[in-house]
């Protein structure tokens, strides 16, 4: 960090960018802790504070919307002041997604180098209630070719017609997909095609591909929708974080 930069002063705007003000207060507080954790890690690893302040700036329309709910975002930041997610005595990145596929993902299945050991699989069946839980995308083979090309992957329509899911983790997310001679990770593929989740199946019919996606986002860490359901049930933000991160703790950052 440089100069007089204070993460707490911009945290309410950052919470606004990540979670709806309509969510329960305790869900917003859990989100505050995770955002603070992520940014603390990024600053520790060399992120420039001016860059961070720039990312918190809202355009005019956003600012008007933010100000209507300012008290809720400010309270979420203030009531969790300086609190971060900690594992093995060290602040760790607070991962979150909008909606899981019914279970969050286990990092040990997806990162061979042992990264993020505190990200373990947790049931989040409440996500099935979300109106965003299931989405379908129908794309032609030609469009898939073009989208892959824009992502730097060369494949013709013949290769696309032969594409096949070749790996999934225990939460159902695609970890590997073959497209002709190309092998892609599930997250890279869903990013290239603009899918909401890498937890998808593929249905092929007459040159069209129907991708059925479950959940929204990468599926690791806290489900925002699930957190809000837990808050509605009376759980505190610490209980919510303990549910999704049972191996981590909430502590004051040093």
mmCIF file of C-alpha atoms in Angstrom:
data_model
loop_
_atom_site.group_PDB
_atom_site.id
_atom_site.type_symbol
_atom_site.label_atom_id
_atom_site.label_comp_id
_atom_site.label_asym_id
_atom_site.label_seq_id
_atom_site.Cartn_x
_atom_site.Cartn_y
_atom_site.Cartn_z
ATOM 1 C CA UNK A 1 0.000 0.000 0.000
ATOM 2 C CA UNK A 2 1.149 3.525 -0.660
ATOM 3 C CA UNK A 3 0.564 6.900 0.942
ATOM 4 C CA UNK A 4 -2.557 7.321 3.008
ATOM 5 C CA UNK A 5 -4.536 4.689 1.110
ATOM 6 C CA UNK A 6 -7.218 3.055 3.257
ATOM 7 C CA UNK A 7 -9.037 0.045 1.860
ATOM 8 C CA UNK A 8 -11.963 0.595 4.237
ATOM 9 C CA UNK A 9 -12.897 3.891 2.586
ATOM 10 C CA UNK A 10 -13.616 2.295 -0.795
ATOM 11 C CA UNK A 11 -14.924 -1.065 0.421
ATOM 12 C CA UNK A 12 -18.642 -0.073 0.316
ATOM 13 C CA UNK A 13 -18.371 0.712 -3.411
ATOM 14 C CA UNK A 14 -16.622 -2.594 -4.011
ATOM 15 C CA UNK A 15 -19.333 -4.521 -2.159
ATOM 16 C CA UNK A 16 -21.920 -2.744 -4.306
ATOM 17 C CA UNK A 17 -20.156 -3.959 -7.458
ATOM 18 C CA UNK A 18 -20.318 -7.572 -6.307
ATOM 19 C CA UNK A 19 -23.636 -8.031 -4.467
ATOM 20 C CA UNK A 20 -27.165 -6.674 -4.706
ATOM 21 C CA UNK A 21 -28.249 -4.294 -1.942
ATOM 22 C CA UNK A 22 -31.475 -6.316 -1.754
ATOM 23 C CA UNK A 23 -29.562 -9.145 -0.111
ATOM 24 C CA UNK A 24 -29.744 -9.676 3.643
ATOM 25 C CA UNK A 25 -27.404 -7.658 5.857
ATOM 26 C CA UNK A 26 -25.500 -10.709 7.096
ATOM 27 C CA UNK A 27 -24.907 -11.864 3.502
ATOM 28 C CA UNK A 28 -23.539 -8.408 2.665
ATOM 29 C CA UNK A 29 -21.239 -8.609 5.686
ATOM 30 C CA UNK A 30 -19.947 -12.018 4.597
ATOM 31 C CA UNK A 31 -19.301 -10.519 1.162
ATOM 32 C CA UNK A 32 -17.441 -7.603 2.756
ATOM 33 C CA UNK A 33 -15.052 -9.979 4.515
ATOM 34 C CA UNK A 34 -14.341 -11.905 1.308
ATOM 35 C CA UNK A 35 -13.706 -8.795 -0.788
ATOM 36 C CA UNK A 36 -11.418 -7.355 1.885
ATOM 37 C CA UNK A 37 -9.551 -10.663 2.007
ATOM 38 C CA UNK A 38 -9.070 -10.805 -1.747
ATOM 39 C CA UNK A 39 -7.838 -7.231 -1.968
ATOM 40 C CA UNK A 40 -5.540 -7.632 1.030
ATOM 41 C CA UNK A 41 -3.900 -10.548 -0.788
ATOM 42 C CA UNK A 42 -3.656 -8.578 -4.044
ATOM 43 C CA UNK A 43 -2.084 -5.599 -2.285
ATOM 44 C CA UNK A 44 0.326 -7.914 -0.487
ATOM 45 C CA UNK A 45 1.324 -9.397 -3.835
ATOM 46 C CA UNK A 46 2.049 -6.013 -5.378
ATOM 47 C CA UNK A 47 -1.211 -4.588 -6.688
ATOM 48 C CA UNK A 48 -0.963 -0.811 -6.943
ATOM 49 C CA UNK A 49 -3.336 1.038 -4.608
ATOM 50 C CA UNK A 50 -4.101 3.641 -7.290
ATOM 51 C CA UNK A 51 -5.253 0.843 -9.577
ATOM 52 C CA UNK A 52 -7.502 -0.436 -6.804
ATOM 53 C CA UNK A 53 -8.988 2.994 -6.177
ATOM 54 C CA UNK A 54 -9.651 3.316 -9.906
ATOM 55 C CA UNK A 55 -11.526 0.002 -9.922
ATOM 56 C CA UNK A 56 -13.818 1.292 -7.176
ATOM 57 C CA UNK A 57 -14.966 4.332 -9.136
ATOM 58 C CA UNK A 58 -18.547 4.145 -10.340
ATOM 59 C CA UNK A 59 -20.078 5.748 -13.400
ATOM 60 C CA UNK A 60 -22.911 8.227 -12.972
ATOM 61 C CA UNK A 61 -25.739 5.706 -13.220
ATOM 62 C CA UNK A 62 -24.005 3.300 -10.857
ATOM 63 C CA UNK A 63 -23.321 6.092 -8.385
ATOM 64 C CA UNK A 64 -26.982 7.072 -8.225
ATOM 65 C CA UNK A 65 -27.998 3.454 -7.644
ATOM 66 C CA UNK A 66 -25.241 2.969 -5.056
ATOM 67 C CA UNK A 67 -26.232 6.048 -3.070
ATOM 68 C CA UNK A 68 -29.787 4.753 -2.659
ATOM 69 C CA UNK A 69 -28.409 1.743 -0.766
ATOM 70 C CA UNK A 70 -25.284 3.385 0.677
ATOM 71 C CA UNK A 71 -26.243 2.788 4.303
ATOM 72 C CA UNK A 72 -26.417 -0.983 3.791
ATOM 73 C CA UNK A 73 -23.038 -1.217 2.069
ATOM 74 C CA UNK A 74 -21.386 1.152 4.546
ATOM 75 C CA UNK A 75 -22.763 -0.819 7.494
ATOM 76 C CA UNK A 76 -21.523 -4.117 6.026
ATOM 77 C CA UNK A 77 -18.018 -2.660 5.774
ATOM 78 C CA UNK A 78 -18.060 -0.941 9.160
ATOM 79 C CA UNK A 79 -19.455 -3.888 11.115
ATOM 80 C CA UNK A 80 -16.747 -6.196 9.739
ATOM 81 C CA UNK A 81 -13.963 -3.604 9.835
ATOM 82 C CA UNK A 82 -10.509 -5.085 9.166
ATOM 83 C CA UNK A 83 -11.851 -8.663 9.241
ATOM 84 C CA UNK A 84 -10.448 -11.120 6.706
ATOM 85 C CA UNK A 85 -10.546 -14.813 5.941
ATOM 86 C CA UNK A 86 -7.490 -16.568 7.367
ATOM 87 C CA UNK A 87 -5.993 -20.026 6.825
ATOM 88 C CA UNK A 88 -2.862 -21.311 8.588
ATOM 89 C CA UNK A 89 -2.370 -17.865 10.108
ATOM 90 C CA UNK A 90 -2.362 -16.042 6.767
ATOM 91 C CA UNK A 91 -4.963 -13.924 4.964
ATOM 92 C CA UNK A 92 -6.256 -15.837 1.946
ATOM 93 C CA UNK A 93 -8.297 -14.926 -1.098
ATOM 94 C CA UNK A 94 -12.020 -15.013 -0.354
ATOM 95 C CA UNK A 95 -13.480 -16.835 -3.343
ATOM 96 C CA UNK A 96 -17.173 -16.490 -4.175
ATOM 97 C CA UNK A 97 -19.583 -17.124 -7.018
ATOM 98 C CA UNK A 98 -23.102 -15.906 -7.733
ATOM 99 C CA UNK A 99 -24.828 -19.310 -7.708
ATOM 100 C CA UNK A 100 -23.257 -22.752 -7.327
ATOM 101 C CA UNK A 101 -24.417 -25.873 -9.136
ATOM 102 C CA UNK A 102 -25.759 -27.261 -5.853
ATOM 103 C CA UNK A 103 -22.315 -27.993 -4.420
ATOM 104 C CA UNK A 104 -19.250 -25.793 -4.258
ATOM 105 C CA UNK A 105 -16.013 -27.063 -5.756
ATOM 106 C CA UNK A 106 -13.031 -28.691 -4.115
ATOM 107 C CA UNK A 107 -9.786 -26.932 -5.035
ATOM 108 C CA UNK A 108 -7.763 -30.101 -4.519
ATOM 109 C CA UNK A 109 -9.497 -31.624 -7.557
ATOM 110 C CA UNK A 110 -8.730 -28.625 -9.737
ATOM 111 C CA UNK A 111 -5.306 -27.325 -8.689
ATOM 112 C CA UNK A 112 -2.566 -29.947 -8.767
ATOM 113 C CA UNK A 113 -0.094 -27.641 -7.025
ATOM 114 C CA UNK A 114 -2.141 -27.667 -3.806
ATOM 115 C CA UNK A 115 -3.303 -24.065 -4.133
ATOM 116 C CA UNK A 116 -6.299 -22.910 -2.088
ATOM 117 C CA UNK A 117 -6.486 -25.867 0.353
ATOM 118 C CA UNK A 118 -9.216 -24.052 2.305
ATOM 119 C CA UNK A 119 -11.615 -24.273 -0.669
ATOM 120 C CA UNK A 120 -13.428 -27.536 0.018
ATOM 121 C CA UNK A 121 -16.659 -28.897 -1.387
ATOM 122 C CA UNK A 122 -19.777 -27.903 0.525
ATOM 123 C CA UNK A 123 -23.427 -28.673 -0.117
ATOM 124 C CA UNK A 124 -25.342 -25.630 -1.334
ATOM 125 C CA UNK A 125 -28.634 -27.191 -2.373
ATOM 126 C CA UNK A 126 -30.435 -23.939 -1.644
ATOM 127 C CA UNK A 127 -28.975 -22.675 -4.928
ATOM 128 C CA UNK A 128 -31.410 -24.875 -6.815
ATOM 129 C CA UNK A 129 -34.097 -22.356 -5.807
ATOM 130 C CA UNK A 130 -32.354 -19.546 -7.693
ATOM 131 C CA UNK A 131 -34.069 -18.316 -10.887
ATOM 132 C CA UNK A 132 -30.553 -18.225 -12.377
ATOM 133 C CA UNK A 133 -29.716 -21.814 -11.464
ATOM 134 C CA UNK A 134 -30.371 -23.254 -14.935
ATOM 135 C CA UNK A 135 -29.650 -21.475 -18.206
ATOM 136 C CA UNK A 136 -29.570 -22.730 -21.782
ATOM 137 C CA UNK A 137 -27.438 -21.386 -24.650
ATOM 138 C CA UNK A 138 -28.037 -22.461 -28.250
ATOM 139 C CA UNK A 139 -25.167 -21.815 -30.646
ATOM 140 C CA UNK A 140 -24.496 -22.937 -34.196
ATOM 141 C CA UNK A 141 -21.288 -24.766 -35.072
ATOM 142 C CA UNK A 142 -20.205 -21.707 -37.056
ATOM 143 C CA UNK A 143 -20.646 -19.413 -34.047
ATOM 144 C CA UNK A 144 -18.720 -21.802 -31.794
ATOM 145 C CA UNK A 145 -15.848 -21.789 -34.317
ATOM 146 C CA UNK A 146 -15.809 -17.989 -34.355
ATOM 147 C CA UNK A 147 -15.948 -17.662 -30.574
ATOM 148 C CA UNK A 148 -13.124 -20.148 -30.115
ATOM 149 C CA UNK A 149 -11.060 -18.342 -32.758
ATOM 150 C CA UNK A 150 -11.545 -15.053 -30.881
ATOM 151 C CA UNK A 151 -10.116 -16.816 -27.826
ATOM 152 C CA UNK A 152 -7.092 -18.001 -29.813
ATOM 153 C CA UNK A 153 -8.273 -21.578 -30.405
ATOM 154 C CA UNK A 154 -8.265 -22.773 -34.014
ATOM 155 C CA UNK A 155 -10.924 -25.365 -34.796
ATOM 156 C CA UNK A 156 -13.083 -25.990 -37.854
ATOM 157 C CA UNK A 157 -16.734 -27.071 -37.856
ATOM 158 C CA UNK A 158 -15.762 -30.724 -38.142
ATOM 159 C CA UNK A 159 -13.721 -30.458 -34.947
ATOM 160 C CA UNK A 160 -16.507 -28.576 -33.204
ATOM 161 C CA UNK A 161 -19.055 -31.214 -34.209
ATOM 162 C CA UNK A 162 -16.820 -33.830 -32.592
ATOM 163 C CA UNK A 163 -16.198 -31.889 -29.358
ATOM 164 C CA UNK A 164 -16.577 -33.936 -26.201
ATOM 165 C CA UNK A 165 -16.423 -33.369 -22.452
ATOM 166 C CA UNK A 166 -13.468 -35.445 -21.235
ATOM 167 C CA UNK A 167 -13.200 -34.415 -17.591
ATOM 168 C CA UNK A 168 -15.459 -33.263 -14.742
ATOM 169 C CA UNK A 169 -14.920 -32.739 -11.039
ATOM 170 C CA UNK A 170 -17.131 -34.197 -8.309
ATOM 171 C CA UNK A 171 -19.345 -31.095 -8.251
ATOM 172 C CA UNK A 172 -20.152 -31.638 -11.936
ATOM 173 C CA UNK A 173 -18.048 -28.815 -13.384
ATOM 174 C CA UNK A 174 -16.233 -29.485 -16.654
ATOM 175 C CA UNK A 175 -12.477 -29.586 -16.136
ATOM 176 C CA UNK A 176 -11.512 -30.645 -19.644
ATOM 177 C CA UNK A 177 -13.115 -30.637 -23.087
ATOM 178 C CA UNK A 178 -11.633 -31.811 -26.385
ATOM 179 C CA UNK A 179 -12.311 -29.891 -29.595
ATOM 180 C CA UNK A 180 -10.579 -31.707 -32.418
ATOM 181 C CA UNK A 181 -6.874 -31.678 -31.597
ATOM 182 C CA UNK A 182 -7.376 -29.007 -28.950
ATOM 183 C CA UNK A 183 -7.882 -29.729 -25.269
ATOM 184 C CA UNK A 184 -9.308 -26.874 -23.185
ATOM 185 C CA UNK A 185 -10.020 -26.370 -19.521
ATOM 186 C CA UNK A 186 -13.667 -25.967 -18.611
ATOM 187 C CA UNK A 187 -13.298 -22.386 -17.388
ATOM 188 C CA UNK A 188 -11.411 -21.344 -20.526
ATOM 189 C CA UNK A 189 -14.076 -22.939 -22.716
ATOM 190 C CA UNK A 190 -17.003 -21.340 -20.892
ATOM 191 C CA UNK A 191 -15.244 -17.950 -21.036
ATOM 192 C CA UNK A 192 -14.654 -18.283 -24.775
ATOM 193 C CA UNK A 193 -18.296 -19.151 -25.473
ATOM 194 C CA UNK A 194 -19.763 -16.709 -22.936
ATOM 195 C CA UNK A 195 -21.430 -19.408 -20.834
ATOM 196 C CA UNK A 196 -22.476 -18.541 -17.276
ATOM 197 C CA UNK A 197 -20.868 -21.639 -15.768
ATOM 198 C CA UNK A 198 -18.478 -24.467 -16.596
ATOM 199 C CA UNK A 199 -20.997 -26.903 -15.090
ATOM 200 C CA UNK A 200 -22.652 -27.736 -18.397
ATOM 201 C CA UNK A 201 -23.832 -30.528 -20.639
ATOM 202 C CA UNK A 202 -23.926 -30.470 -24.443
ATOM 203 C CA UNK A 203 -26.802 -31.535 -26.651
ATOM 204 C CA UNK A 204 -26.147 -31.673 -30.402
ATOM 205 C CA UNK A 205 -28.836 -31.444 -33.077
ATOM 206 C CA UNK A 206 -28.570 -30.539 -36.767
ATOM 207 C CA UNK A 207 -25.541 -28.296 -36.455
ATOM 208 C CA UNK A 208 -26.806 -26.607 -33.317
ATOM 209 C CA UNK A 209 -25.386 -27.004 -29.832
ATOM 210 C CA UNK A 210 -27.468 -26.539 -26.709
ATOM 211 C CA UNK A 211 -25.355 -25.918 -23.613
ATOM 212 C CA UNK A 212 -27.302 -26.499 -20.413
ATOM 213 C CA UNK A 213 -25.517 -24.650 -17.602
ATOM 214 C CA UNK A 214 -26.070 -25.012 -13.869
ATOM 215 C CA UNK A 215 -25.050 -22.193 -11.571
ATOM 216 C CA UNK A 216 -23.417 -18.836 -12.302
ATOM 217 C CA UNK A 217 -19.682 -18.311 -11.897
ATOM 218 C CA UNK A 218 -16.695 -20.551 -11.182
ATOM 219 C CA UNK A 219 -18.336 -22.442 -8.299
ATOM 220 C CA UNK A 220 -15.552 -22.034 -5.718
ATOM 221 C CA UNK A 221 -15.985 -20.681 -2.187
ATOM 222 C CA UNK A 222 -19.147 -18.934 -1.057
ATOM 223 C CA UNK A 223 -22.312 -18.973 -3.124
ATOM 224 C CA UNK A 224 -23.828 -15.504 -2.847
ATOM 225 C CA UNK A 225 -27.323 -16.846 -3.369
ATOM 226 C CA UNK A 226 -26.753 -19.580 -0.804
ATOM 227 C CA UNK A 227 -25.313 -17.056 1.651
ATOM 228 C CA UNK A 228 -28.452 -14.961 1.348
ATOM 229 C CA UNK A 229 -30.680 -17.968 2.018
ATOM 230 C CA UNK A 230 -28.636 -18.769 5.128
ATOM 231 C CA UNK A 231 -28.958 -15.143 6.245
ATOM 232 C CA UNK A 232 -32.730 -15.332 5.768
ATOM 233 C CA UNK A 233 -32.660 -18.374 8.052
ATOM 234 C CA UNK A 234 -31.024 -16.278 10.772
ATOM 235 C CA UNK A 235 -27.373 -17.195 10.266
ATOM 236 C CA UNK A 236 -24.768 -14.556 11.067
ATOM 237 C CA UNK A 237 -22.059 -13.611 8.587
ATOM 238 C CA UNK A 238 -19.513 -15.576 10.622
ATOM 239 C CA UNK A 239 -21.755 -18.648 10.531
ATOM 240 C CA UNK A 240 -22.176 -18.216 6.776
ATOM 241 C CA UNK A 241 -18.425 -18.027 6.252
ATOM 242 C CA UNK A 242 -17.867 -20.992 8.562
ATOM 243 C CA UNK A 243 -20.377 -22.972 6.483
ATOM 244 C CA UNK A 244 -18.605 -22.335 3.188
ATOM 245 C CA UNK A 245 -15.042 -22.212 4.571
ATOM 246 C CA UNK A 246 -14.981 -24.687 7.509
ATOM 247 C CA UNK A 247 -11.184 -24.914 7.464
ATOM 248 C CA UNK A 248 -10.648 -21.146 7.589
ATOM 249 C CA UNK A 249 -11.332 -18.528 10.260
ATOM 250 C CA UNK A 250 -12.311 -14.867 10.362
ATOM 251 C CA UNK A 251 -9.632 -12.710 11.941
ATOM 252 C CA UNK A 252 -8.513 -9.107 12.090
ATOM 253 C CA UNK A 253 -5.882 -8.363 9.477
ATOM 254 C CA UNK A 254 -2.520 -7.424 10.877
#
